[in-house]
């Protein structure tokens, strides 16, 4: 595998706890220090901006993908190695997925949830076999994780799918697991089925 490329989904806002932005900066620093590449939504606001700027400060490579309609609203980042301005949200999400070896969600809102669940469902359907992680910063996702376990217990989420969403409160531990599992991912992507 060439440079490990991690797609990070996270809030376009910073949230109300300082720990959220600190965690985004920490993840960005870890990516940059390891010489990895960040793929993300291309904005320079919220946790998205925090993670991207930390990767850049630590010497890493950053690829952003943003729909042209969101260039103003999400403050399209002009200091990246690559900024792809695409026509639609679907093109954005597909390009981000194609350019990534693994996916990681940090705290965020509806956009983050949608992106996380989309790549997890794509994994369930066999469109890719890349690892998917959730960084549970300061317990932000505790209730979501409990609900997912409830969904398994109630027979709606197959038990085999639940471990495919890896979660941890520890960024170093989670990034290492994602990088290790990405090396084992061998199936070719097939996003044509989307
Ligand atoms: P949020 O977590 O709501 O702050 O959004 C984080 C990112 O997800 C933003 O860059 C949104 O543009 C993006 N996003 C991706 N898909 C969607 C969607 N279907 N609806 C809203 N935002 C989305």
Tab-separated table of N, CA and C in Angstrom, residues 19-158:
chain	number	residue	atom	x	y	z
A	19	UNK	N	-12.940	19.845	24.616
A	19	UNK	CA	-12.307	18.566	24.313
A	19	UNK	C	-12.562	18.076	22.895
A	20	UNK	N	-13.656	18.510	22.273
A	20	UNK	CA	-13.950	18.046	20.917
A	20	UNK	C	-12.911	18.600	19.926
A	21	UNK	N	-12.666	19.909	20.030
A	21	UNK	CA	-11.688	20.504	19.111
A	21	UNK	C	-10.280	19.996	19.432
A	22	UNK	N	-10.000	19.808	20.712
A	22	UNK	CA	-8.678	19.283	21.100
A	22	UNK	C	-8.478	17.890	20.506
A	23	UNK	N	-9.535	17.073	20.532
A	23	UNK	CA	-9.422	15.718	19.976
A	23	UNK	C	-9.228	15.771	18.462
A	24	UNK	N	-9.921	16.697	17.794
A	24	UNK	CA	-9.755	16.824	16.337
A	24	UNK	C	-8.321	17.235	16.005
A	25	UNK	N	-7.776	18.168	16.788
A	25	UNK	CA	-6.377	18.577	16.550
A	25	UNK	C	-5.423	17.418	16.820
A	26	UNK	N	-5.719	16.649	17.884
A	26	UNK	CA	-4.863	15.506	18.216
A	26	UNK	C	-4.857	14.486	17.086
A	27	UNK	N	-6.041	14.168	16.568
A	27	UNK	CA	-6.128	13.212	15.446
A	27	UNK	C	-5.347	13.751	14.241
A	28	UNK	N	-5.504	15.044	13.951
A	28	UNK	CA	-4.769	15.633	12.828
A	28	UNK	C	-3.258	15.553	13.026
A	29	UNK	N	-2.820	15.818	14.244
A	29	UNK	CA	-1.379	15.740	14.532
A	29	UNK	C	-0.875	14.305	14.360
A	30	UNK	N	-1.647	13.337	14.847
A	30	UNK	CA	-1.250	11.929	14.705
A	30	UNK	C	-1.138	11.544	13.225
A	31	UNK	N	-2.088	11.995	12.425
A	31	UNK	CA	-2.062	11.688	10.985
A	31	UNK	C	-0.814	12.300	10.348
A	32	UNK	N	-0.561	13.572	10.662
A	32	UNK	CA	0.600	14.251	10.074
A	32	UNK	C	1.913	13.648	10.516
A	33	UNK	N	2.015	13.334	11.815
A	33	UNK	CA	3.266	12.768	12.338
A	33	UNK	C	3.578	11.414	11.719
A	34	UNK	N	2.543	10.684	11.366
A	34	UNK	CA	2.763	9.355	10.773
A	34	UNK	C	3.008	9.429	9.270
A	35	UNK	N	2.924	10.638	8.711
A	35	UNK	CA	3.127	10.769	7.267
A	35	UNK	C	1.951	10.253	6.464
A	36	UNK	N	0.775	10.206	7.098
A	36	UNK	CA	-0.417	9.732	6.412
A	36	UNK	C	-1.069	10.880	5.651
A	37	UNK	N	-2.092	10.527	4.898
A	37	UNK	CA	-2.876	11.519	4.162
A	37	UNK	C	-4.286	11.615	4.767
A	38	UNK	N	-4.743	12.846	4.936
A	38	UNK	CA	-6.130	13.078	5.355
A	38	UNK	C	-6.991	13.329	4.126
A	39	UNK	N	-8.134	12.661	4.066
A	39	UNK	CA	-9.176	12.982	3.091
A	39	UNK	C	-10.368	13.466	3.905
A	40	UNK	N	-10.915	14.615	3.552
A	40	UNK	CA	-12.041	15.131	4.341
A	40	UNK	C	-12.881	16.058	3.475
A	41	UNK	N	-13.865	16.695	4.085
A	41	UNK	CA	-14.843	17.467	3.333
A	41	UNK	C	-14.399	18.818	2.824
A	42	UNK	N	-13.146	19.206	3.074
A	42	UNK	CA	-12.578	20.391	2.421
A	42	UNK	C	-12.888	21.723	3.062
A	43	UNK	N	-13.586	21.707	4.205
A	43	UNK	CA	-13.935	22.976	4.850
A	43	UNK	C	-12.841	23.471	5.779
A	44	UNK	N	-12.932	24.782	6.113
A	44	UNK	CA	-11.968	25.356	7.062
A	44	UNK	C	-12.727	25.926	8.248
A	45	UNK	N	-13.719	25.185	8.703
A	45	UNK	CA	-14.520	25.620	9.852
A	45	UNK	C	-14.777	24.414	10.738
A	46	UNK	N	-15.076	24.678	12.002
A	46	UNK	CA	-15.458	23.619	12.920
A	46	UNK	C	-14.352	22.589	13.125
A	47	UNK	N	-14.775	21.375	13.481
A	47	UNK	CA	-13.788	20.311	13.694
A	47	UNK	C	-13.110	19.942	12.381
A	48	UNK	N	-13.819	20.146	11.255
A	48	UNK	CA	-13.219	19.855	9.939
A	48	UNK	C	-11.962	20.710	9.733
A	49	UNK	N	-12.079	21.996	10.019
A	49	UNK	CA	-10.916	22.872	9.879
A	49	UNK	C	-9.828	22.514	10.876
A	50	UNK	N	-10.238	22.160	12.105
A	50	UNK	CA	-9.254	21.843	13.151
A	50	UNK	C	-8.408	20.636	12.766
A	51	UNK	N	-9.051	19.595	12.278
A	51	UNK	CA	-8.282	18.384	11.944
A	51	UNK	C	-7.377	18.654	10.738
A	52	UNK	N	-7.898	19.358	9.737
A	52	UNK	CA	-7.098	19.616	8.533
A	52	UNK	C	-5.883	20.487	8.855
A	53	UNK	N	-6.089	21.530	9.638
A	53	UNK	CA	-4.976	22.426	9.942
A	53	UNK	C	-3.926	21.733	10.813
A	54	UNK	N	-4.362	20.821	11.674
A	54	UNK	CA	-3.391	20.082	12.488
A	54	UNK	C	-2.573	19.115	11.635
A	55	UNK	N	-3.203	18.487	10.648
A	55	UNK	CA	-2.449	17.608	9.741
A	55	UNK	C	-1.393	18.435	9.003
A	56	UNK	N	-1.820	19.582	8.470
A	56	UNK	CA	-0.884	20.437	7.724
A	56	UNK	C	0.268	20.889	8.617
A	57	UNK	N	-0.050	21.283	9.864
A	57	UNK	CA	0.990	21.766	10.783
A	57	UNK	C	1.991	20.666	11.115
A	58	UNK	N	1.530	19.411	11.106
A	58	UNK	CA	2.404	18.288	11.437
A	58	UNK	C	3.081	17.705	10.193
A	59	UNK	N	2.892	18.343	9.051
A	59	UNK	CA	3.610	17.922	7.842
A	59	UNK	C	2.925	16.875	7.011
A	60	UNK	N	1.640	16.615	7.283
A	60	UNK	CA	0.917	15.603	6.508
A	60	UNK	C	0.274	16.190	5.258
A	61	UNK	N	-0.262	15.294	4.458
A	61	UNK	CA	-0.887	15.671	3.195
A	61	UNK	C	-2.395	15.714	3.383
A	62	UNK	N	-3.065	16.706	2.773
A	62	UNK	CA	-4.506	16.840	2.964
A	62	UNK	C	-5.216	16.991	1.618
A	63	UNK	N	-6.244	16.169	1.440
A	63	UNK	CA	-7.100	16.224	0.259
A	63	UNK	C	-8.509	16.594	0.714
A	64	UNK	N	-9.065	17.658	0.163
A	64	UNK	CA	-10.427	18.053	0.480
A	64	UNK	C	-11.328	17.870	-0.727
A	65	UNK	N	-12.593	17.528	-0.456
A	65	UNK	CA	-13.578	17.381	-1.532
A	65	UNK	C	-14.845	18.105	-1.090
A	66	UNK	N	-15.242	19.119	-1.840
A	66	UNK	CA	-16.354	19.946	-1.390
A	66	UNK	C	-17.285	20.266	-2.570
A	67	UNK	N	-18.585	20.196	-2.353
A	67	UNK	CA	-19.496	20.624	-3.420
A	67	UNK	C	-19.395	22.136	-3.603
A	68	UNK	N	-19.526	22.610	-4.836
A	68	UNK	CA	-19.335	24.047	-5.074
A	68	UNK	C	-20.364	24.877	-4.318
A	69	UNK	N	-21.552	24.296	-4.092
A	69	UNK	CA	-22.599	25.030	-3.374
A	69	UNK	C	-22.235	25.270	-1.904
A	70	UNK	N	-21.260	24.524	-1.380
A	70	UNK	CA	-20.884	24.673	0.033
A	70	UNK	C	-19.562	25.406	0.225
A	71	UNK	N	-18.972	25.883	-0.877
A	71	UNK	CA	-17.664	26.548	-0.760
A	71	UNK	C	-17.707	27.710	0.224
A	72	UNK	N	-18.780	28.502	0.193
A	72	UNK	CA	-18.874	29.646	1.111
A	72	UNK	C	-19.298	29.201	2.511
A	73	UNK	N	-20.363	28.403	2.555
A	73	UNK	CA	-20.931	28.026	3.852
A	73	UNK	C	-19.923	27.255	4.717
A	74	UNK	N	-19.145	26.374	4.096
A	74	UNK	CA	-18.191	25.568	4.865
A	74	UNK	C	-16.766	26.100	4.765
A	75	UNK	N	-16.618	27.300	4.201
A	75	UNK	CA	-15.294	27.948	4.130
A	75	UNK	C	-14.266	27.027	3.471
A	76	UNK	N	-14.464	26.756	2.201
A	76	UNK	CA	-13.541	25.899	1.444
A	76	UNK	C	-12.083	26.272	1.725
A	77	UNK	N	-11.293	25.289	2.099
A	77	UNK	CA	-9.916	25.509	2.559
A	77	UNK	C	-9.001	25.666	1.348
A	78	UNK	N	-8.337	26.816	1.253
A	78	UNK	CA	-7.509	27.095	0.069
A	78	UNK	C	-6.051	26.690	0.272
A	79	UNK	N	-5.714	26.149	1.450
A	79	UNK	CA	-4.306	25.817	1.715
A	79	UNK	C	-3.996	24.335	1.675
A	80	UNK	N	-4.845	23.547	1.002
A	80	UNK	CA	-4.662	22.091	0.986
A	80	UNK	C	-3.767	21.659	-0.180
A	81	UNK	N	-3.282	20.434	-0.120
A	81	UNK	CA	-2.523	19.887	-1.248
A	81	UNK	C	-3.430	19.679	-2.461
A	82	UNK	N	-4.663	19.236	-2.193
A	82	UNK	CA	-5.648	19.085	-3.270
A	82	UNK	C	-7.002	19.544	-2.720
A	83	UNK	N	-7.695	20.400	-3.444
A	83	UNK	CA	-9.095	20.712	-3.109
A	83	UNK	C	-9.919	20.442	-4.365
A	84	UNK	N	-10.776	19.446	-4.282
A	84	UNK	CA	-11.637	19.100	-5.411
A	84	UNK	C	-13.003	19.736	-5.186
A	85	UNK	N	-13.387	20.627	-6.090
A	85	UNK	CA	-14.702	21.270	-6.008
A	85	UNK	C	-15.607	20.522	-6.978
A	86	UNK	N	-16.585	19.809	-6.430
A	86	UNK	CA	-17.423	18.923	-7.250
A	86	UNK	C	-18.840	19.477	-7.334
A	87	UNK	N	-19.645	18.872	-8.191
A	87	UNK	CA	-20.988	19.407	-8.447
A	87	UNK	C	-21.991	19.029	-7.363
A	88	UNK	N	-21.875	17.829	-6.834
A	88	UNK	CA	-22.935	17.345	-5.933
A	88	UNK	C	-22.357	16.705	-4.673
A	89	UNK	N	-23.220	16.605	-3.663
A	89	UNK	CA	-22.853	15.922	-2.417
A	89	UNK	C	-22.518	14.454	-2.670
A	90	UNK	N	-23.237	13.819	-3.592
A	90	UNK	CA	-22.958	12.410	-3.877
A	90	UNK	C	-21.563	12.230	-4.475
A	91	UNK	N	-21.187	13.158	-5.379
A	91	UNK	CA	-19.833	13.081	-5.952
A	91	UNK	C	-18.790	13.265	-4.853
A	92	UNK	N	-19.078	14.198	-3.936
A	92	UNK	CA	-18.139	14.418	-2.830
A	92	UNK	C	-17.928	13.136	-2.039
A	93	UNK	N	-19.035	12.518	-1.626
A	93	UNK	CA	-18.906	11.365	-0.744
A	93	UNK	C	-18.277	10.180	-1.456
A	94	UNK	N	-18.583	10.023	-2.743
A	94	UNK	CA	-17.974	8.916	-3.472
A	94	UNK	C	-16.466	9.142	-3.645
A	95	UNK	N	-16.076	10.370	-3.994
A	95	UNK	CA	-14.644	10.638	-4.175
A	95	UNK	C	-13.894	10.467	-2.861
A	96	UNK	N	-14.480	10.949	-1.772
A	96	UNK	CA	-13.838	10.773	-0.467
A	96	UNK	C	-13.645	9.284	-0.165
A	97	UNK	N	-14.669	8.504	-0.442
A	97	UNK	CA	-14.582	7.068	-0.150
A	97	UNK	C	-13.532	6.393	-1.026
A	98	UNK	N	-13.484	6.777	-2.296
A	98	UNK	CA	-12.513	6.150	-3.205
A	98	UNK	C	-11.084	6.495	-2.826
A	99	UNK	N	-10.870	7.715	-2.311
A	99	UNK	CA	-9.509	8.156	-1.997
A	99	UNK	C	-9.020	7.671	-0.626
A	100	UNK	N	-9.877	6.960	0.121
A	100	UNK	CA	-9.548	6.558	1.493
A	100	UNK	C	-9.211	5.077	1.590
A	101	UNK	N	-8.354	4.772	2.572
A	101	UNK	CA	-8.090	3.372	2.923
A	101	UNK	C	-8.875	2.967	4.162
A	102	UNK	N	-9.361	3.948	4.917
A	102	UNK	CA	-10.137	3.682	6.133
A	102	UNK	C	-10.929	4.945	6.458
A	103	UNK	N	-11.932	4.789	7.318
A	103	UNK	CA	-12.827	5.900	7.655
A	103	UNK	C	-12.880	6.085	9.170
A	104	UNK	N	-12.943	7.342	9.580
A	104	UNK	CA	-13.013	7.647	11.006
A	104	UNK	C	-13.997	8.791	11.213
A	105	UNK	N	-14.932	8.592	12.128
A	105	UNK	CA	-15.852	9.678	12.490
A	105	UNK	C	-15.467	10.234	13.852
A	106	UNK	N	-15.443	11.560	13.939
A	106	UNK	CA	-15.257	12.288	15.195
A	106	UNK	C	-16.628	12.873	15.568
A	107	UNK	N	-16.744	13.555	16.696
A	107	UNK	CA	-18.027	14.189	16.996
A	107	UNK	C	-18.498	15.101	15.863
A	108	UNK	N	-19.795	15.122	15.664
A	108	UNK	CA	-20.367	15.942	14.606
A	108	UNK	C	-21.875	15.883	14.666
A	109	UNK	N	-22.498	16.445	13.648
A	109	UNK	CA	-23.952	16.496	13.580
A	109	UNK	C	-24.512	15.585	12.496
A	110	UNK	N	-25.614	15.989	11.921
A	110	UNK	CA	-26.341	15.126	10.978
A	110	UNK	C	-25.472	14.722	9.789
A	111	UNK	N	-24.688	15.691	9.275
A	111	UNK	CA	-23.827	15.369	8.139
A	111	UNK	C	-22.826	14.270	8.477
A	112	UNK	N	-22.250	14.366	9.679
A	112	UNK	CA	-21.297	13.351	10.128
A	112	UNK	C	-21.983	12.005	10.297
A	113	UNK	N	-23.179	12.019	10.905
A	113	UNK	CA	-23.899	10.755	11.112
A	113	UNK	C	-24.179	10.086	9.762
A	114	UNK	N	-24.646	10.916	8.828
A	114	UNK	CA	-25.031	10.369	7.523
A	114	UNK	C	-23.833	9.750	6.817
A	115	UNK	N	-22.703	10.444	6.878
A	115	UNK	CA	-21.497	9.937	6.203
A	115	UNK	C	-21.012	8.649	6.864
A	116	UNK	N	-21.029	8.626	8.204
A	116	UNK	CA	-20.588	7.427	8.923
A	116	UNK	C	-21.478	6.231	8.582
A	117	UNK	N	-22.789	6.438	8.679
A	117	UNK	CA	-23.699	5.316	8.416
A	117	UNK	C	-23.642	4.893	6.954
A	118	UNK	N	-23.389	5.839	6.067
A	118	UNK	CA	-23.304	5.480	4.655
A	118	UNK	C	-22.126	4.543	4.402
A	119	UNK	N	-20.926	4.906	4.906
A	119	UNK	CA	-19.787	4.013	4.618
A	119	UNK	C	-19.921	2.691	5.357
A	120	UNK	N	-20.595	2.699	6.504
A	120	UNK	CA	-20.823	1.434	7.216
A	120	UNK	C	-21.801	0.564	6.424
A	121	UNK	N	-22.858	1.150	5.898
A	121	UNK	CA	-23.792	0.358	5.093
A	121	UNK	C	-23.131	-0.112	3.799
A	122	UNK	N	-22.284	0.729	3.207
A	122	UNK	CA	-21.562	0.302	1.999
A	122	UNK	C	-20.668	-0.907	2.316
A	123	UNK	N	-20.093	-0.900	3.520
A	123	UNK	CA	-19.280	-2.042	3.941
A	123	UNK	C	-20.173	-3.281	4.107
A	124	UNK	N	-21.318	-3.116	4.758
A	124	UNK	CA	-22.252	-4.223	4.966
A	124	UNK	C	-22.684	-4.836	3.640
A	125	UNK	N	-22.834	-3.965	2.625
A	125	UNK	CA	-23.301	-4.435	1.316
A	125	UNK	C	-22.166	-4.945	0.434
A	126	UNK	N	-20.929	-4.812	0.905
A	126	UNK	CA	-19.796	-5.328	0.146
A	126	UNK	C	-19.288	-4.403	-0.944
A	127	UNK	N	-19.624	-3.101	-0.856
A	127	UNK	CA	-19.098	-2.162	-1.859
A	127	UNK	C	-17.621	-1.872	-1.603
A	128	UNK	N	-17.176	-2.091	-0.387
A	128	UNK	CA	-15.759	-1.945	-0.036
A	128	UNK	C	-15.523	-2.806	1.192
A	129	UNK	N	-14.249	-3.041	1.528
A	129	UNK	CA	-13.994	-3.737	2.796
A	129	UNK	C	-12.975	-2.982	3.646
A	130	UNK	N	-13.121	-1.661	3.644
A	130	UNK	CA	-12.228	-0.800	4.426
A	130	UNK	C	-12.768	-0.637	5.853
A	131	UNK	N	-11.853	-0.524	6.823
A	131	UNK	CA	-12.317	-0.381	8.204
A	131	UNK	C	-12.990	0.969	8.478
A	132	UNK	N	-13.922	0.936	9.432
A	132	UNK	CA	-14.712	2.118	9.807
A	132	UNK	C	-14.617	2.297	11.324
A	133	UNK	N	-14.229	3.494	11.758
A	133	UNK	CA	-14.047	3.734	13.190
A	133	UNK	C	-14.827	4.937	13.686
A	134	UNK	N	-15.099	4.906	14.975
A	134	UNK	CA	-15.817	6.004	15.635
A	134	UNK	C	-15.018	6.398	16.868
A	135	UNK	N	-14.548	7.640	16.917
A	135	UNK	CA	-13.812	8.120	18.087
A	135	UNK	C	-14.812	8.734	19.062
A	136	UNK	N	-14.946	8.064	20.199
A	136	UNK	CA	-15.964	8.458	21.179
A	136	UNK	C	-15.358	9.459	22.161
A	137	UNK	N	-15.288	10.713	21.724
A	137	UNK	CA	-14.632	11.761	22.511
A	137	UNK	C	-15.547	12.199	23.653
A	138	UNK	N	-15.050	12.101	24.873
A	138	UNK	CA	-15.780	12.553	26.067
A	138	UNK	C	-17.194	11.977	26.121
A	139	UNK	N	-17.336	10.742	25.669
A	139	UNK	CA	-18.631	10.064	25.765
A	139	UNK	C	-19.700	10.591	24.829
A	140	UNK	N	-19.284	11.413	23.834
A	140	UNK	CA	-20.277	12.021	22.937
A	140	UNK	C	-21.179	10.968	22.287
A	141	UNK	N	-20.594	9.806	21.948
A	141	UNK	CA	-21.371	8.791	21.224
A	141	UNK	C	-21.867	7.649	22.117
A	142	UNK	N	-21.793	7.802	23.434
A	142	UNK	CA	-22.214	6.715	24.326
A	142	UNK	C	-23.629	6.219	24.014
A	143	UNK	N	-24.540	7.172	23.833
A	143	UNK	CA	-25.940	6.752	23.640
A	143	UNK	C	-26.161	6.129	22.260
A	144	UNK	N	-25.401	6.597	21.264
A	144	UNK	CA	-25.495	5.974	19.936
A	144	UNK	C	-24.991	4.529	20.002
A	145	UNK	N	-23.855	4.329	20.677
A	145	UNK	CA	-23.293	2.977	20.764
A	145	UNK	C	-24.248	2.049	21.520
A	146	UNK	N	-24.855	2.565	22.573
A	146	UNK	CA	-25.830	1.750	23.318
A	146	UNK	C	-27.036	1.421	22.434
A	147	UNK	N	-27.456	2.390	21.633
A	147	UNK	CA	-28.601	2.152	20.746
A	147	UNK	C	-28.262	1.105	19.682
A	148	UNK	N	-27.036	1.138	19.170
A	148	UNK	CA	-26.637	0.142	18.171
A	148	UNK	C	-26.666	-1.260	18.776
A	149	UNK	N	-26.222	-1.377	20.034
A	149	UNK	CA	-26.290	-2.682	20.699
A	149	UNK	C	-27.747	-3.115	20.868
A	150	UNK	N	-28.590	-2.150	21.162
A	150	UNK	CA	-30.029	-2.445	21.278
A	150	UNK	C	-30.593	-2.917	19.940
A	151	UNK	N	-30.103	-2.328	18.840
A	151	UNK	CA	-30.580	-2.723	17.509
A	151	UNK	C	-30.185	-4.157	17.179
A	152	UNK	N	-29.006	-4.567	17.647
A	152	UNK	CA	-28.586	-5.964	17.476
A	152	UNK	C	-29.475	-6.859	18.335
A	153	UNK	N	-29.660	-6.460	19.587
A	153	UNK	CA	-30.447	-7.280	20.519
A	153	UNK	C	-31.877	-7.462	20.020
A	154	UNK	N	-32.399	-6.477	19.311
A	154	UNK	CA	-33.774	-6.540	18.815
A	154	UNK	C	-33.869	-7.137	17.417
A	155	UNK	N	-32.730	-7.594	16.867
A	155	UNK	CA	-32.783	-8.351	15.624
A	155	UNK	C	-32.832	-7.540	14.348
A	156	UNK	N	-32.491	-6.241	14.431
A	156	UNK	CA	-32.512	-5.428	13.205
A	156	UNK	C	-31.126	-5.248	12.588
A	157	UNK	N	-30.106	-5.230	13.411
A	157	UNK	CA	-28.735	-5.151	12.900
A	157	UNK	C	-28.107	-6.531	13.085
A	158	UNK	N	-27.629	-7.150	11.979
A	158	UNK	CA	-27.002	-8.465	12.127
A	158	UNK	C	-25.803	-8.384	13.077
